Coordinates of C-alpha atoms and ligand atoms in Angstrom, one line a residue:
M1 CA -6.7 -7.0 13.1
K2 CA -8.5 -3.7 12.2
Y3 CA -7.0 -0.4 10.3
R4 CA -8.2 3.4 10.3
S5 CA -7.3 6.2 8.4
T6 CA -4.8 8.5 10.0
R7 CA -7.5 11.4 9.3
G8 CA -10.5 9.4 10.1
A9 CA -12.5 8.3 13.1
I10 CA -11.2 5.6 15.0
T11 CA -14.8 3.7 14.9
K12 CA -14.3 3.6 10.8
T13 CA -12.3 0.4 10.6
R14 CA -11.4 -1.9 7.7
I15 CA -9.9 -5.5 7.8
A16 CA -6.2 -5.6 6.6
A17 CA -7.3 -7.1 3.3
E18 CA -9.7 -4.3 2.3
A19 CA -7.0 -1.6 3.6
V20 CA -4.8 -3.2 1.2
V21 CA -7.1 -3.4 -1.8
Q22 CA -8.0 -0.2 -1.5
G23 CA -4.6 1.5 -0.8
L24 CA -5.6 5.1 0.2
A25 CA -8.7 5.9 2.4
E26 CA -11.2 7.9 1.1
D27 CA -10.7 11.0 3.2
G28 CA -6.9 11.1 2.1
G29 CA -5.4 9.8 4.5
L30 CA -3.6 6.4 5.2
Y31 CA -4.4 3.0 6.6
V32 CA -2.8 2.4 10.0
P33 CA -3.6 -0.6 12.8
V34 CA -5.9 0.7 15.2
D35 CA -4.2 -1.0 18.0
F36 CA -0.3 -2.6 17.5
P37 CA -0.9 -5.9 18.8
K38 CA 1.5 -7.0 21.6
P39 CA 3.0 -10.2 20.5
D40 CA 4.2 -12.7 23.0
L41 CA 7.6 -12.5 21.7
K42 CA 10.6 -14.2 23.0
L43 CA 13.5 -12.3 21.9
D44 CA 15.8 -15.1 21.3
Q45 CA 13.6 -17.3 19.9
L46 CA 14.6 -14.9 16.9
A47 CA 18.3 -16.3 16.7
G48 CA 18.9 -17.5 13.1
I49 CA 15.4 -16.9 12.0
T50 CA 14.8 -16.6 8.0
L51 CA 13.4 -13.7 6.3
Q52 CA 10.7 -15.9 5.3
Q53 CA 10.1 -17.1 8.7
A54 CA 10.1 -13.4 9.9
S55 CA 7.7 -12.5 7.2
T56 CA 5.3 -15.5 8.3
M57 CA 5.4 -14.0 12.0
V58 CA 4.6 -10.5 10.9
L59 CA 1.7 -11.1 8.4
S60 CA 0.2 -13.5 11.1
W61 CA 0.3 -10.4 13.7
L62 CA -0.9 -7.8 11.0
M63 CA -2.9 -9.6 8.0
D64 CA -4.6 -12.2 10.1
D65 CA -8.0 -12.2 8.1
L66 CA -6.0 -13.9 5.4
P67 CA -5.7 -17.8 5.8
A68 CA -2.3 -18.9 7.2
A69 CA -2.1 -20.9 3.8
Q70 CA -2.7 -18.3 1.9
R71 CA 0.1 -16.2 3.9
Q72 CA 2.4 -19.1 3.5
E73 CA 1.8 -19.5 -0.3
S74 CA 2.7 -15.8 -0.7
I75 CA 5.7 -15.8 1.1
A76 CA 6.7 -18.7 -0.8
Q77 CA 6.4 -17.0 -4.1
A78 CA 7.8 -13.8 -3.4
Y79 CA 11.0 -15.1 -1.7
G80 CA 12.4 -17.6 -4.0
R81 CA 14.4 -17.8 -7.3
Q82 CA 14.0 -14.5 -8.0
W83 CA 16.6 -13.4 -5.4
D84 CA 20.4 -13.7 -6.2
D85 CA 21.0 -14.6 -2.5
P86 CA 19.3 -17.7 -0.5
R87 CA 19.2 -15.0 2.2
I88 CA 17.0 -12.9 0.4
T89 CA 18.0 -9.8 2.6
P90 CA 21.7 -10.9 4.3
L91 CA 23.2 -8.8 6.9
T92 CA 27.2 -8.2 6.4
D93 CA 29.9 -8.8 8.9
Q94 CA 31.0 -5.7 10.6
V95 CA 32.2 -3.1 8.0
G96 CA 34.0 -0.2 9.5
G97 CA 32.4 -1.3 13.0
N98 CA 28.8 -1.3 11.6
Y99 CA 26.3 -3.8 9.8
Y100 CA 24.9 -3.6 6.1
L101 CA 21.5 -5.0 5.7
E102 CA 21.4 -5.5 2.1
L103 CA 18.0 -5.4 0.6
F104 CA 19.1 -5.1 -3.0
H105 CA 19.1 -8.9 -4.3
G106 CA 15.8 -9.1 -5.9
P107 CA 15.0 -8.5 -9.3
T108 CA 15.1 -4.7 -9.9
L109 CA 18.2 -4.1 -7.4
A110 CA 16.6 -1.9 -4.9
F111 CA 15.0 -2.5 -1.5
K112 CA 11.5 -2.1 -3.0
D113 CA 11.5 -5.8 -4.0
V114 CA 11.3 -7.0 -0.6
A115 CA 7.5 -5.6 -0.2
L116 CA 6.8 -5.7 -4.0
Q117 CA 7.6 -9.2 -4.6
L118 CA 4.5 -9.8 -2.0
L119 CA 2.3 -7.3 -2.3
P120 CA 0.7 -8.6 -5.7
Q121 CA 0.5 -12.0 -3.9
L122 CA -1.3 -10.4 -0.6
M123 CA -3.4 -8.2 -2.8
T124 CA -4.8 -10.7 -5.1
K125 CA -5.8 -13.1 -2.5
S126 CA -7.3 -10.2 -0.6
A127 CA -9.0 -9.4 -3.3
Q128 CA -10.5 -12.8 -3.4
E129 CA -11.2 -12.9 0.3
I130 CA -13.4 -9.7 0.1
G131 CA -15.1 -11.0 -3.1
L132 CA -14.1 -8.0 -5.3
D133 CA -15.3 -8.6 -8.8
R134 CA -13.3 -5.6 -10.4
Q135 CA -9.8 -5.7 -12.0
I136 CA -7.2 -3.9 -9.8
V137 CA -5.4 -0.6 -11.6
I138 CA -2.3 0.1 -9.6
L139 CA -1.7 3.7 -9.8
T140 CA 1.7 4.6 -9.1
A141 CA 4.1 7.7 -8.9
T142 CA 7.9 6.8 -8.5
S143 CA 10.9 8.5 -7.8
G144 CA 12.5 5.6 -9.7
D145 CA 12.6 2.6 -8.1
T146 CA 8.9 1.8 -7.1
G147 CA 8.1 1.9 -10.8
G148 CA 10.3 -0.7 -11.9
A149 CA 9.7 -2.9 -8.8
S150 CA 5.9 -2.8 -9.0
M151 CA 5.8 -3.4 -12.3
D152 CA 7.8 -6.3 -12.3
G153 CA 5.9 -7.7 -8.9
F154 CA 2.7 -7.2 -11.1
S155 CA 3.8 -8.6 -14.4
D156 CA 1.1 -10.4 -15.9
V157 CA -0.5 -11.2 -12.4
A158 CA -4.3 -11.9 -13.3
G159 CA -6.8 -9.1 -12.5
T160 CA -4.3 -6.3 -12.2
C161 CA -2.7 -4.0 -14.1
V162 CA -0.1 -1.1 -13.6
V163 CA 0.3 2.8 -14.6
V164 CA 3.5 4.4 -13.4
F165 CA 4.2 8.0 -13.5
Y166 CA 7.9 9.1 -13.4
P167 CA 9.8 12.2 -13.5
H168 CA 11.0 12.6 -17.1
H169 CA 14.3 13.9 -15.8
G170 CA 14.5 12.7 -12.3
V171 CA 15.5 9.2 -12.6
S172 CA 18.4 7.2 -13.7
P173 CA 19.3 5.9 -16.9
V174 CA 19.2 2.2 -15.3
Q175 CA 16.0 2.8 -13.7
L176 CA 14.4 4.2 -16.6
H177 CA 15.8 1.3 -18.6
Q178 CA 14.3 -0.9 -16.0
M179 CA 10.6 0.6 -16.5
R180 CA 10.8 0.6 -20.0
S181 CA 11.8 -2.7 -20.4
V182 CA 10.0 -5.0 -17.9
P183 CA 8.3 -7.4 -19.7
G184 CA 4.4 -7.7 -18.9
K185 CA 1.3 -7.0 -21.0
N186 CA -0.4 -5.1 -18.2
L187 CA 2.2 -2.7 -17.3
T188 CA 2.3 1.3 -18.9
P189 CA 5.0 3.5 -17.7
V190 CA 4.5 7.1 -18.5
A191 CA 6.9 10.2 -17.9
I192 CA 5.8 13.4 -16.8
D193 CA 7.3 17.0 -17.1
G194 CA 7.8 17.3 -13.2
N195 CA 9.0 16.1 -10.6
F196 CA 8.5 13.2 -8.0
D197 CA 6.4 15.6 -5.9
D198 CA 4.3 16.5 -8.9
A199 CA 3.8 12.8 -10.0
Q200 CA 2.8 11.8 -6.1
R201 CA 0.3 14.9 -5.5
N202 CA -1.7 14.5 -9.0
V203 CA -1.7 10.5 -8.3
K204 CA -3.1 11.4 -4.8
Q205 CA -5.7 13.6 -6.6
L206 CA -6.6 10.9 -9.1
F207 CA -7.3 8.6 -6.4
N208 CA -10.0 10.6 -4.8
D209 CA -11.2 12.1 -8.1
Q210 CA -15.2 10.7 -7.6
Q211 CA -15.8 11.1 -11.2
L212 CA -13.0 8.9 -12.3
G213 CA -13.8 6.5 -9.7
A214 CA -17.2 6.1 -10.9
E215 CA -15.9 5.9 -14.8
L216 CA -13.7 2.9 -13.6
A217 CA -16.6 1.2 -12.2
T218 CA -18.7 1.2 -14.9
H219 CA -15.7 -0.5 -16.4
Q220 CA -15.4 -3.0 -13.8
L221 CA -12.1 -1.5 -12.7
Q222 CA -10.7 -0.3 -9.4
F223 CA -7.9 1.9 -8.2
S224 CA -4.9 0.4 -5.7
S225 CA -1.8 1.7 -5.0
A226 CA 1.6 0.0 -4.7
N227 CA 3.3 3.1 -3.2
S228 CA 4.4 2.8 0.3
M229 CA 0.9 4.8 1.4
N230 CA -0.5 1.2 1.0
I231 CA -0.4 -0.4 4.0
G232 CA 0.2 -3.8 2.6
R233 CA 4.0 -2.2 1.2
L234 CA 4.9 -1.4 4.9
I235 CA 3.9 -4.7 6.3
P236 CA 6.3 -6.9 4.5
Q237 CA 9.1 -4.3 5.2
I238 CA 8.8 -4.8 8.9
A239 CA 10.0 -8.2 8.7
Y240 CA 13.5 -7.6 7.8
Y241 CA 14.0 -5.5 11.3
F242 CA 13.3 -8.6 12.9
Y243 CA 15.6 -10.7 10.6
A244 CA 18.4 -8.6 11.1
Y245 CA 18.1 -8.9 15.1
G246 CA 17.9 -12.6 14.6
Q247 CA 21.0 -12.7 12.6
L248 CA 22.9 -10.6 15.0
L249 CA 21.8 -12.9 17.8
A250 CA 22.6 -16.1 16.0
R251 CA 26.1 -14.5 15.5
H252 CA 26.4 -13.6 19.2
R253 CA 26.9 -10.0 18.4
I254 CA 24.4 -9.0 20.8
A255 CA 22.6 -10.9 23.4
S256 CA 18.9 -11.4 23.6
G257 CA 17.2 -7.9 24.7
D258 CA 20.1 -5.8 24.0
E259 CA 19.0 -2.8 21.7
V260 CA 20.2 -2.0 18.2
N261 CA 20.2 1.2 16.0
F262 CA 18.9 1.3 12.3
T263 CA 20.0 4.0 10.1
V264 CA 17.7 4.3 6.9
P265 CA 18.4 6.1 4.0
T266 CA 15.0 7.8 3.6
G267 CA 13.0 9.6 0.9
N268 CA 8.9 8.8 1.4
F269 CA 9.7 7.8 5.1
G270 CA 8.2 4.0 4.8
D271 CA 11.2 2.0 5.2
I272 CA 12.1 4.0 8.3
L273 CA 8.4 3.7 9.3
A274 CA 8.7 -0.2 9.1
G275 CA 11.5 0.0 11.7
F276 CA 9.2 2.1 14.0
Y277 CA 6.4 -0.4 13.5
A278 CA 8.7 -3.2 14.5
E279 CA 10.0 -1.5 17.6
K280 CA 6.1 -0.9 18.4
L281 CA 5.8 -4.8 18.0
G282 CA 8.3 -5.4 20.2
L283 CA 11.8 -5.3 18.9
P284 CA 14.6 -3.5 20.7
I285 CA 15.5 -0.3 19.0
H286 CA 17.3 2.3 20.4
R287 CA 17.4 4.9 18.0
L288 CA 15.9 4.9 14.3
I289 CA 18.5 7.5 12.4
C290 CA 16.8 9.2 9.6
A291 CA 19.4 9.8 6.7
S292 CA 18.3 12.3 3.9
D293 CA 20.3 13.8 1.1
Q294 CA 20.4 17.3 -0.1
N295 CA 16.7 17.5 0.2
N296 CA 17.0 17.3 3.7
V297 CA 13.5 18.6 4.9
L298 CA 13.1 15.4 7.4
T299 CA 16.7 16.5 9.1
D300 CA 15.3 20.1 9.7
F301 CA 11.8 18.4 11.1
F302 CA 13.5 16.1 13.4
R303 CA 15.8 18.9 14.7
T304 CA 13.3 21.8 15.0
G305 CA 9.7 20.3 14.7
K306 CA 8.8 22.2 11.7
Y307 CA 8.1 20.6 8.5
D308 CA 8.7 23.3 5.6
R309 CA 8.4 21.8 2.2
Q310 CA 8.8 25.3 0.8
R311 CA 12.6 25.2 -0.3
Q312 CA 14.3 24.7 -3.4
F313 CA 14.4 20.9 -4.8
F314 CA 17.7 19.2 -5.6
V315 CA 17.9 16.5 -8.3
T316 CA 20.8 14.3 -6.9
N317 CA 22.9 11.4 -7.1
S318 CA 20.7 9.7 -4.8
P319 CA 17.2 10.3 -6.7
S320 CA 14.9 7.8 -4.7
M321 CA 15.6 10.1 -2.0
D322 CA 14.8 13.5 -3.9
I323 CA 11.3 14.1 -2.1
L324 CA 10.0 17.3 -0.2
V325 CA 6.7 15.8 1.1
S326 CA 7.2 12.5 2.6
S327 CA 3.8 10.9 2.8
N328 CA 4.5 8.3 5.5
L329 CA 5.4 10.9 8.1
E330 CA 1.5 11.4 8.4
R331 CA 1.6 7.8 10.0
L332 CA 4.0 8.7 12.4
L333 CA 2.1 12.2 13.4
L334 CA -0.7 10.1 14.6
D335 CA 1.5 8.2 17.0
A336 CA 3.1 11.6 17.9
A337 CA -0.1 13.0 18.4
G338 CA -1.5 10.3 20.6
G339 CA -3.8 8.9 18.1
N340 CA -5.7 12.3 17.6
A341 CA -6.7 12.0 14.0
Q342 CA -8.5 15.3 13.9
R343 CA -4.9 17.0 14.7
V344 CA -3.2 14.9 11.8
A345 CA -6.0 16.1 9.4
D346 CA -5.5 19.7 10.6
L347 CA -1.5 19.4 9.9
M348 CA -1.7 17.9 6.7
A349 CA -4.3 20.7 5.7
Q350 CA -2.1 23.4 6.9
L351 CA 0.8 21.4 4.8
Q352 CA -1.1 21.5 1.7
R353 CA -2.6 25.3 2.3
D354 CA 0.7 27.0 3.7
G355 CA 3.3 24.7 2.7
H356 CA 4.2 24.2 6.4
Y357 CA 3.6 23.2 10.0
Q358 CA 5.0 22.8 13.5
V359 CA 4.4 20.0 15.8
N360 CA 4.1 21.0 19.6
A361 CA 6.6 20.1 22.4
E362 CA 4.7 17.1 23.6
E363 CA 4.9 15.6 19.9
Q364 CA 8.3 16.7 19.5
A365 CA 9.6 15.0 22.6
F366 CA 8.0 11.6 21.3
L367 CA 9.8 12.0 17.8
D368 CA 13.2 12.8 20.1
R369 CA 12.8 9.4 22.0
Y370 CA 12.5 7.4 19.0
F371 CA 14.7 9.4 16.3
A372 CA 17.4 11.1 15.3
A373 CA 18.4 12.9 11.8
G374 CA 21.2 13.8 9.5
F375 CA 21.6 14.5 5.5
A376 CA 24.7 14.1 3.5
G377 CA 25.0 16.1 0.2
E378 CA 26.0 14.8 -3.3
Q379 CA 29.8 15.4 -2.7
V380 CA 29.8 13.9 0.8
V381 CA 28.2 10.5 -0.8
K382 CA 30.8 10.2 -3.3
E383 CA 33.6 10.5 -0.5
E384 CA 31.8 8.1 1.7
I385 CA 31.7 5.7 -1.5
H386 CA 35.5 6.3 -2.1
R387 CA 36.3 6.0 1.6
V388 CA 34.5 2.7 2.4
Y389 CA 35.8 0.7 -0.7
A390 CA 39.3 1.9 -0.2
E391 CA 39.1 1.4 3.7
D392 CA 36.9 -2.0 3.6
Q393 CA 36.5 -3.1 0.1
Y394 CA 33.0 -2.8 0.8
L395 CA 31.0 -1.0 -2.1
L396 CA 28.0 1.2 -1.5
D397 CA 25.4 2.9 -3.8
P398 CA 24.6 6.6 -3.5
H399 CA 21.7 6.0 -1.0
T400 CA 23.6 3.6 1.2
A401 CA 26.2 6.0 0.9
V402 CA 24.2 8.9 2.5
A403 CA 23.1 6.6 5.3
S404 CA 26.8 5.4 5.8
A405 CA 27.8 9.3 6.0
V406 CA 25.2 10.2 8.3
V407 CA 26.0 7.3 10.5
R408 CA 29.7 8.0 11.0
H409 CA 28.6 11.6 11.9
Y410 CA 26.0 10.5 14.2
Q411 CA 28.4 8.2 15.9
Q412 CA 30.9 11.0 16.4
E413 CA 28.7 13.3 17.7
S414 CA 26.4 11.1 19.7
G415 CA 28.9 8.8 21.4
D416 CA 26.4 6.4 20.8
Q417 CA 27.6 2.8 20.9
T418 CA 24.6 1.0 20.0
P419 CA 25.3 -1.8 17.5
M420 CA 24.0 -0.3 14.0
V421 CA 22.8 -1.9 11.2
I422 CA 22.6 0.4 8.0
V423 CA 19.6 -0.1 5.7
S424 CA 21.5 -0.6 2.5
T425 CA 18.7 -0.2 -0.2
A426 CA 19.9 -0.4 -3.7
S427 CA 22.8 -2.2 -5.5
P428 CA 25.8 -0.3 -6.5
F429 CA 25.3 -1.5 -10.2
K430 CA 22.1 0.5 -10.3
F431 CA 23.9 3.6 -10.4
P432 CA 27.1 3.0 -12.0
E433 CA 27.9 6.7 -13.1
T434 CA 27.9 8.1 -9.4
V435 CA 29.5 4.8 -8.2
Y436 CA 32.3 4.9 -10.9
Q437 CA 32.8 8.6 -10.6
S438 CA 33.4 8.4 -7.1
L439 CA 35.8 5.5 -7.2
T440 CA 38.0 7.0 -10.2
G441 CA 37.5 10.5 -10.3
Q442 CA 36.6 10.0 -13.9
E443 CA 33.4 10.5 -15.5
V444 CA 32.3 7.2 -17.3
D445 CA 32.1 7.2 -21.0
Q446 CA 28.4 6.5 -21.6
P447 CA 25.8 6.4 -18.7
G448 CA 23.2 3.6 -18.7
L449 CA 24.0 -0.2 -19.4
P450 CA 27.5 0.9 -20.8
A451 CA 28.2 2.2 -17.6
I452 CA 27.4 -1.0 -15.9
H453 CA 30.2 -2.6 -17.8
Q454 CA 32.5 0.1 -17.2
L455 CA 32.2 -0.4 -13.6
Q456 CA 32.5 -4.0 -13.9
E457 CA 35.8 -4.0 -15.5
L458 CA 36.8 -1.7 -12.8
L459 CA 36.2 -3.9 -9.9
G460 CA 37.1 -7.1 -11.9
V461 CA 33.7 -9.0 -10.6
D462 CA 30.8 -10.8 -12.1
L463 CA 27.8 -9.1 -12.6
P464 CA 24.8 -10.3 -10.2
Q465 CA 22.0 -12.3 -12.0
G466 CA 19.5 -8.8 -11.7
V467 CA 22.2 -7.2 -13.3
A468 CA 22.8 -9.1 -15.8
A469 CA 19.3 -9.5 -17.0
L470 CA 19.1 -6.1 -17.8
F471 CA 21.0 -6.3 -21.0
D472 CA 18.7 -8.8 -22.3
R473 CA 15.6 -6.4 -22.6
D474 CA 14.5 -4.2 -25.2
D475 CA 13.0 -0.8 -24.5
R476 CA 9.2 0.4 -24.9
P477 CA 8.7 3.4 -26.7
Q478 CA 8.4 6.4 -24.2
R479 CA 5.0 8.0 -23.3
V480 CA 5.5 11.5 -22.1
T481 CA 2.7 13.9 -20.3
A482 CA 2.1 17.0 -18.7
P483 CA 1.3 17.0 -15.1
A484 CA -2.0 18.6 -15.6
Q485 CA -2.9 15.9 -18.5
M486 CA -2.0 12.8 -16.1
G487 CA -5.9 12.2 -15.8
E488 CA -6.4 12.1 -19.7
T489 CA -3.6 10.0 -20.2
L490 CA -4.9 7.6 -17.8
R491 CA -8.3 7.7 -19.3
D492 CA -6.7 7.0 -22.8
I493 CA -4.6 4.0 -21.2
L494 CA -7.6 2.4 -19.4
H495 CA -9.9 2.7 -22.7
L496 CA -12.2 4.6 -20.3
N497 CA -13.2 7.2 -23.2
Ligands
LIG501 C1 12.9 4.3 -1.9 C2 14.1 4.3 -1.8 C3 14.5 4.8 -0.7 C4 13.8 5.5 0.1 O1 12.7 4.9 1.1 P1 11.5 5.6 1.6 O2 10.7 4.3 1.8 O3 11.0 6.2 0.4 O4 11.8 6.4 2.6 C5 16.1 4.9 -0.6 N1 16.8 4.4 -1.3 C6 16.3 3.6 -2.3 C7 17.7 2.9 -3.0 C8 15.0 3.5 -2.7 O5 14.7 2.8 -3.7

């Protein structure tokens, strides 16, 4: 398997190990497979496969330069007892006619764990494979969940350290506590006075800062990324789309070859892109429905073909989706543009310069073939949490509620009866304030950990293992910096000065 940059020549390729260790391409683009393999996939053999088996399959297709034994060892380590469900990513039975694919049973209670329990294994083994003799600095921007999940995944992993930048007032109390309390000597979270887009933009700049790169090299250090800009984040996510299909087959909810839909609560477009890649690898997906919150730049994009980031930014009750520049859309654009990287580079330059771009009719037709889109505002989210709990006794977190609300609207409007899997991205206990408020109409007495107890009492259930663990850990002191100072802060943390 060879990888290329979305903005670079098709002849300039890297093996997967190099792409994963490097994170971002030098030209600012993102790594994508040069050609997707066309695996000889017998769909009926997916019936009843485990997530681990689905991962084995996907890694054999997309990371074939790592020896099979190393891939296997990585998967075994990633999907073990740190999950509070032996199925790792269980699919519910029908709830209101649809299925929820629960991706939140890992240590930080959000879907990022699926990829970030595996990525550190893949990255350190890849580094060995290519003979890297430097320490890897994982530089991460987070809207909340990637921070905690990457810190947990890389905690005390030899040869790595993690620096996470998060918006000071843009993450939930539980997310904040997770980031500040994950144990590990190699982890540093930093708050910035700005939003996620500021964090992400500056992290990208630091990545491409040649002077800084040279300073790192003299200290035997090298950057990599645990954001979904790293192809090593997307590859593990492809597996659960196959797993979900296999579960539906095993339960005779579908027959081999039947199409299914997936609705994905979307921010940086990583999760849903993994679904698109699953389709390219042969999974019969009819439609991928891109669900956004009030920051509905993607809804407008899919409906009109115009991407316009010049709009008001909202801090909502689904903070991990509060994003105006969805990085991974760039990867989809390369497909929409028939592999023309110059076209992608032009559109990205235009986005940077003018704040918007417009795809052409052919590109739009390509997008329409695979995607639909919708959004839900904060009030709708609360109503959806309330409704689904009242009708089906099934509890949604606000991100999943965005998707769930979008699905209802989509199904009513389109009449599309294809079996629907709603990708469920966080535990309701991770956002107890909104969930409690949605159920009772009352505010919690105190946000954060006390709110978890209050929600638990309301529901009369035991806390899942990962939620209970939150109460045993103390916070580090908080470090805050201005966006413009991120470089200096980083130099300080890494002792470059
Ligand atoms: C990160 C995240 C999302 C958005 O996923 P993307 O891959 O960025 O589109 C949605 N929900 C939750 C809970 C998340 O943590």
